[in-house]
Short mmCIF file of C-alpha atoms and ligand atoms in Angstrom, two decimals:
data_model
loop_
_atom_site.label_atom_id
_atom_site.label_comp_id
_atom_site.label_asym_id
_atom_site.label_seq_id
_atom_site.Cartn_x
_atom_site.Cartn_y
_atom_site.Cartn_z
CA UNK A 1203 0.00 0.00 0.00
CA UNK A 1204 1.16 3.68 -0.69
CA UNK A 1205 1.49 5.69 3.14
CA UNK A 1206 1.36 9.38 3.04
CA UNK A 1207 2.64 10.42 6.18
CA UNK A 1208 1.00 14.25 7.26
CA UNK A 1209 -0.74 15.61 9.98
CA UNK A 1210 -4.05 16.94 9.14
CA UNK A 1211 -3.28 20.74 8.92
CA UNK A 1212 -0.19 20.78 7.07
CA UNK A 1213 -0.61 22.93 4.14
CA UNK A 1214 2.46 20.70 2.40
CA UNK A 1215 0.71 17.58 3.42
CA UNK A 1216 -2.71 19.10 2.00
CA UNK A 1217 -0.90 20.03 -1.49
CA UNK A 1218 0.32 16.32 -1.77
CA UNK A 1219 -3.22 15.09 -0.93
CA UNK A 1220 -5.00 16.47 -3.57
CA UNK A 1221 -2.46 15.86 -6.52
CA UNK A 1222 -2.83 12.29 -5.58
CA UNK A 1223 -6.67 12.18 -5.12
CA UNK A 1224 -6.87 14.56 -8.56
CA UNK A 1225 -4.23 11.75 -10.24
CA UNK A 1226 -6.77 9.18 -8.56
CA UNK A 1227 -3.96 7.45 -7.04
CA UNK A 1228 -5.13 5.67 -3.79
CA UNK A 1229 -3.28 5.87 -1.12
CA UNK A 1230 -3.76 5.49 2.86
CA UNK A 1231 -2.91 8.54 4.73
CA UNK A 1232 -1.00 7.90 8.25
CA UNK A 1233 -0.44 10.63 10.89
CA UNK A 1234 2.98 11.28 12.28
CA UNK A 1235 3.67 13.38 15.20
CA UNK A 1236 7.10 14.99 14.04
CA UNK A 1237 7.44 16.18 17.46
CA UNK A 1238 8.42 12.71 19.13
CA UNK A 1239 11.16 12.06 16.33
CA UNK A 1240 10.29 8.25 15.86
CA UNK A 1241 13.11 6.95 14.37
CA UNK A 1242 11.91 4.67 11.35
CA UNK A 1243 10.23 8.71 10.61
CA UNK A 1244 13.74 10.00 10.18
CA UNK A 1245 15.46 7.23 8.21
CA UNK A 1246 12.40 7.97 6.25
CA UNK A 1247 13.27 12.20 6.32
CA UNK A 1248 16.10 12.88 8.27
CA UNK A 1249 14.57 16.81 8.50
CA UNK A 1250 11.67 14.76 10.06
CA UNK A 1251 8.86 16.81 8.19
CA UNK A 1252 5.62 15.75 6.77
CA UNK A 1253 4.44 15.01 4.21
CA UNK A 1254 6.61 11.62 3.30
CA UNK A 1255 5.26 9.40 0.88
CA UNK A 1256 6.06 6.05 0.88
CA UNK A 1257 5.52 3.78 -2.36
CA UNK A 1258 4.57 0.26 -1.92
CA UNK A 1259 8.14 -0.53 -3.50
CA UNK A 1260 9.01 0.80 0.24
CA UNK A 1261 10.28 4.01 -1.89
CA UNK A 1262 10.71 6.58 0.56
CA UNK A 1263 9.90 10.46 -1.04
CA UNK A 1264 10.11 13.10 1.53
CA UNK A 1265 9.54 17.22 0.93
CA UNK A 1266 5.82 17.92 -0.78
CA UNK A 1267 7.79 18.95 -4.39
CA UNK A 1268 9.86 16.31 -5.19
CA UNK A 1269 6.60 14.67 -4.23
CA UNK A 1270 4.76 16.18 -6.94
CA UNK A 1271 7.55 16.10 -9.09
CA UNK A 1272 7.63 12.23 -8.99
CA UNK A 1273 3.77 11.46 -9.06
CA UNK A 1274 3.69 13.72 -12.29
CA UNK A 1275 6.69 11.51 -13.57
CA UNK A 1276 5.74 8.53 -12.71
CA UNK A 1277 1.85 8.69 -13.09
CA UNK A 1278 2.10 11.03 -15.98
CA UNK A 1279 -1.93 10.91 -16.58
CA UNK A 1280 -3.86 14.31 -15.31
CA UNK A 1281 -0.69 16.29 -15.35
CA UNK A 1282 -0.63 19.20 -12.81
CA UNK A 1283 2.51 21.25 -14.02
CA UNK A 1284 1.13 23.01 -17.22
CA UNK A 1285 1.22 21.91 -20.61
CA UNK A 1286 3.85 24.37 -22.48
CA UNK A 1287 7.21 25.09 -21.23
CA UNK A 1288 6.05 28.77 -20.42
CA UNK A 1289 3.04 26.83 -18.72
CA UNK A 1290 5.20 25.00 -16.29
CA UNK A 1291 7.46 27.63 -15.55
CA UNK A 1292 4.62 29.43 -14.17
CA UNK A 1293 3.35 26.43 -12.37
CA UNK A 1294 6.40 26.23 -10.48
CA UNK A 1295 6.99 30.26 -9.84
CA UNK A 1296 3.27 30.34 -8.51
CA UNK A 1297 4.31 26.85 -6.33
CA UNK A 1298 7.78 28.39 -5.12
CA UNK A 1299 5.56 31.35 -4.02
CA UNK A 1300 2.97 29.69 -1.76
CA UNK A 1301 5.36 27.43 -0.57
CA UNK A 1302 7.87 29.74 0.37
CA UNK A 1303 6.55 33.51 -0.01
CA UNK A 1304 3.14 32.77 1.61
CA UNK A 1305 4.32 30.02 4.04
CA UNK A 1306 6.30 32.68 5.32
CA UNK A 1307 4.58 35.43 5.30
CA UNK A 1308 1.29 34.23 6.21
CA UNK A 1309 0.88 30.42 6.70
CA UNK A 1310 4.10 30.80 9.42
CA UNK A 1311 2.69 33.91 11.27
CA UNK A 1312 -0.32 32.32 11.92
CA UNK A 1313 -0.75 28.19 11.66
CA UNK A 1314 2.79 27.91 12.97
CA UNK A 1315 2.53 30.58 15.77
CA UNK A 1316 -1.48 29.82 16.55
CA UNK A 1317 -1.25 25.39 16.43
CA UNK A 1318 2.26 23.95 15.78
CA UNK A 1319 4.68 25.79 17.98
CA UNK A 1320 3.86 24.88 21.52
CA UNK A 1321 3.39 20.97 20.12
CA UNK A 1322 6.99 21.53 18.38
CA UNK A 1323 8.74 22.40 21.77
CA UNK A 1324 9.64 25.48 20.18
CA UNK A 1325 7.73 28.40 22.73
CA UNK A 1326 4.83 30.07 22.83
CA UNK A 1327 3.06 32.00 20.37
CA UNK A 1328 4.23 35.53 19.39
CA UNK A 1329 1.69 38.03 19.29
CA UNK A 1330 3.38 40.33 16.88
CA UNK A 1331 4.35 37.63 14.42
CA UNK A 1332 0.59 37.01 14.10
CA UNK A 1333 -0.42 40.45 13.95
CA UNK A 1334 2.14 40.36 11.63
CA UNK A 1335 0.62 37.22 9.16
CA UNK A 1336 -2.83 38.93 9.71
CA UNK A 1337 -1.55 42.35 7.76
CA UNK A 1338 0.36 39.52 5.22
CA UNK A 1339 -2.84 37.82 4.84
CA UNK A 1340 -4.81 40.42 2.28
CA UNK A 1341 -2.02 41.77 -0.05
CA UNK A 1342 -1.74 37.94 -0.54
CA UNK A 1343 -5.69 37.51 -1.05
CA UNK A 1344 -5.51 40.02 -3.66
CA UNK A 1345 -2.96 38.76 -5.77
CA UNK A 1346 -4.83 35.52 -5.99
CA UNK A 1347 -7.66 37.63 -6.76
CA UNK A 1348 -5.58 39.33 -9.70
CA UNK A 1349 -4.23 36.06 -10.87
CA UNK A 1350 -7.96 34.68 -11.00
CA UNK A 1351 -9.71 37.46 -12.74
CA UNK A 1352 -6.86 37.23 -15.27
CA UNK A 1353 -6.97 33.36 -16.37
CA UNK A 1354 -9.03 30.66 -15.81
CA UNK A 1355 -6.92 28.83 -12.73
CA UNK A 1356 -4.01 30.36 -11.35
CA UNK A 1357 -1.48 29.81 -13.60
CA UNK A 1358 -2.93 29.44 -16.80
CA UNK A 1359 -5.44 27.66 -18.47
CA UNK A 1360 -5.85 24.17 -16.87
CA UNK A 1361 -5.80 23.52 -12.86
CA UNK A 1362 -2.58 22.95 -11.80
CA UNK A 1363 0.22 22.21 -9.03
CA UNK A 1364 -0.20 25.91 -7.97
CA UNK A 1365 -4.05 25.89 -7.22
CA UNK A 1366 -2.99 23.04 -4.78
CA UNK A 1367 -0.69 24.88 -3.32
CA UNK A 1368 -2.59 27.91 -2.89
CA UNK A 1369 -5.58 26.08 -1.71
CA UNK A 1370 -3.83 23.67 0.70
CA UNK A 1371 -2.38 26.87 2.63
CA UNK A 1372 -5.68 29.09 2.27
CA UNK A 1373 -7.51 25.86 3.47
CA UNK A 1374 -5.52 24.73 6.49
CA UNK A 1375 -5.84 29.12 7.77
CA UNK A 1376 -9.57 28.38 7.06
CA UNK A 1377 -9.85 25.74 9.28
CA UNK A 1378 -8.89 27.84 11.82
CA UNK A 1379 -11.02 30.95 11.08
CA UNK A 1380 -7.99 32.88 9.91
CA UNK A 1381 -9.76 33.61 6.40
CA UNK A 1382 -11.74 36.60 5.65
CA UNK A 1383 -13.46 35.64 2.47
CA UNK A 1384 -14.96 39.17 1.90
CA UNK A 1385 -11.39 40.95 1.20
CA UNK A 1386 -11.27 40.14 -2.63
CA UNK A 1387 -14.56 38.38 -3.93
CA UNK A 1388 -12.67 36.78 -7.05
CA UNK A 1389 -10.04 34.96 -4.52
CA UNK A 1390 -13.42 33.68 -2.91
CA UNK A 1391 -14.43 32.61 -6.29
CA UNK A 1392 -11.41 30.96 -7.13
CA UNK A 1393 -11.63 28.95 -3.87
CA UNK A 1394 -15.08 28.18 -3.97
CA UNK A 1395 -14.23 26.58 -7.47
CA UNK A 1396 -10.94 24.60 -6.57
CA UNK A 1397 -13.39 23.31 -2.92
CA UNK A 1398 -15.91 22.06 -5.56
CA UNK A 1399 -13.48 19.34 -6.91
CA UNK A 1400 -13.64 15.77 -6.00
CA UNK A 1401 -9.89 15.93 -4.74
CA UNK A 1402 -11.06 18.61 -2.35
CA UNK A 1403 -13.52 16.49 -0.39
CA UNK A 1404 -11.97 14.30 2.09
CA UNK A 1405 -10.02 17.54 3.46
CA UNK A 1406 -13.48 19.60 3.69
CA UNK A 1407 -15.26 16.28 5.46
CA UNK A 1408 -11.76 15.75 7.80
CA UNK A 1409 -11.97 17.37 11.69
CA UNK A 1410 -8.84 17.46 13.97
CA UNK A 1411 -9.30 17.01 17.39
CA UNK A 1412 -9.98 20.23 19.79
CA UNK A 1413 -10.14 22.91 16.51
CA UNK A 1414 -13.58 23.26 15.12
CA UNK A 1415 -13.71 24.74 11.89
CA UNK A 1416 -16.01 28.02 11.13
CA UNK A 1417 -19.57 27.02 9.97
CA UNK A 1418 -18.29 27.90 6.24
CA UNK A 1419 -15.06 26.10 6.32
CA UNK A 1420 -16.94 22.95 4.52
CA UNK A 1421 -19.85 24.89 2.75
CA UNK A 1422 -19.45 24.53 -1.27
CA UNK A 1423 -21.42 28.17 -1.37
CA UNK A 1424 -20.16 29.94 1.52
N1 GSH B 2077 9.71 21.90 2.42
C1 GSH B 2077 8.95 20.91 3.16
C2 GSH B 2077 8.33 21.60 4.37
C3 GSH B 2077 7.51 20.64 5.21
C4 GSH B 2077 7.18 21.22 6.57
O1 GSH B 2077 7.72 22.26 7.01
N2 GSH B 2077 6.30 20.51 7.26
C5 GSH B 2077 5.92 20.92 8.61
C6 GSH B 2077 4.44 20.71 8.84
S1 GSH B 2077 3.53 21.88 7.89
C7 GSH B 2077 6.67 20.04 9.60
O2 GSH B 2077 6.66 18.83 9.47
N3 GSH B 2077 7.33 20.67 10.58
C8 GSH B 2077 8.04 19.96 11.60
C9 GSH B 2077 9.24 20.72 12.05
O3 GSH B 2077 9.48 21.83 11.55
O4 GSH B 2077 9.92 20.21 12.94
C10 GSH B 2077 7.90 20.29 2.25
O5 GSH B 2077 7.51 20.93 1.26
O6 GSH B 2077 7.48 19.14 2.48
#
């Protein structure tokens, strides 16, 4: 069987998730608790991060792109990086940005400071920092607003690797109530269209212990 280690609000986790349900590639999803450094976890992914995928060769693939990278080589049907060169290179600036620009600008201030910190051993949460991803939050909103009101999906004409990304971050803040939907009305289109999709459902129906989401969070019209 194929494992995807995660935990449930892990925006990288979340990414991997739905390129494998949108592949339809089944898989069994396991939760690790990075904090108590299991060791069969780190001969896995010596950083001891989620996600980790693990093929039922016993394969071993750990950090969420060379994830993606692999499932769209190796189960080359419903590609999710673009069709033209210029196509892909967009699908990976747009990726690089979420995953690094927003993660730390937004997705760190907040999800990091607000859930995984304290469980992390790593203090408590700063207030600034999330005052800080809170200011982040809308500049953010309205470039995804921008980039929806100027193609069909984010990076060009078909859904792709970066609507993941962007979704899997703006979902995992949603769970927590961190998203105000009313700042840019396209972004809220845009993400009511991407929680529409098959490969969205099993994250909208999933509920992690102690955090209840916003009434919205799972709503298809909210
Ligand atoms: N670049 C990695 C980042 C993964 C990552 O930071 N995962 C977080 C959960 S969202 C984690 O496992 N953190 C544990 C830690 O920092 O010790 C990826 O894309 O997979």
């Amino acid at each position: 069987m194929r494992i995807l280690y995660h935990l449930p609000l892990s925006p990288f986790a979340r990414k991997v998730r739905l390129a494998l349900t949108e592949k339809r590639i089944p898989f069994e999803l396991r939760v690790e608790r990075v904090w108590e450094r299991r060791t069969e976890f780190l001969e896995m992914n010596p950083a001891c991060t989620v996600p980790v995928l693990q093929e039922p060769s016993g394969l071993a693939i750990a950090d969420s792109y060379a994830i993606c990278e692999y499932l769209d080589e190796a189960y080359p049907d419903t590609g999710l990086f673009g069709r033209t060169l210029a196509e892909r290179a967009e699908v990976r600036r747009l990726v690089a940005w979420f995953d690094g620009k927003f993660q730390a600008e937004v997705t760190r201030n907040l999800l990091f400071e607000k859930q995984m910190k304290r469980l992390l051993g790593r203090g408590n949460p700063d207030a600034s920092a999330i005052r800080a991803g809170y200011q982040n939050l809308k500049p953010h909103l309205d470039y995804i607003g921008w980039l929806a009101e100027n193609r069909p999906w984010l990076a060009g004409p078909q859904v792709s690797l970066a609507d993941f990304a962007a979704a899997a971050h703006l979902s995992a803040l949603d769970y927590i109530g961190d998203i105000d939907w009313s700042v840019n009305e396209a972004a809220k289109e845009w993400y009511a269209r991407c929680k529409s999709r098959p490969c969205f459902r099993s994250l909208l129906a999933e509920r992690v212990a102690g955090i209840t989401p916003p009434t919205h969070y799972a709503d298809l019209d909210f």
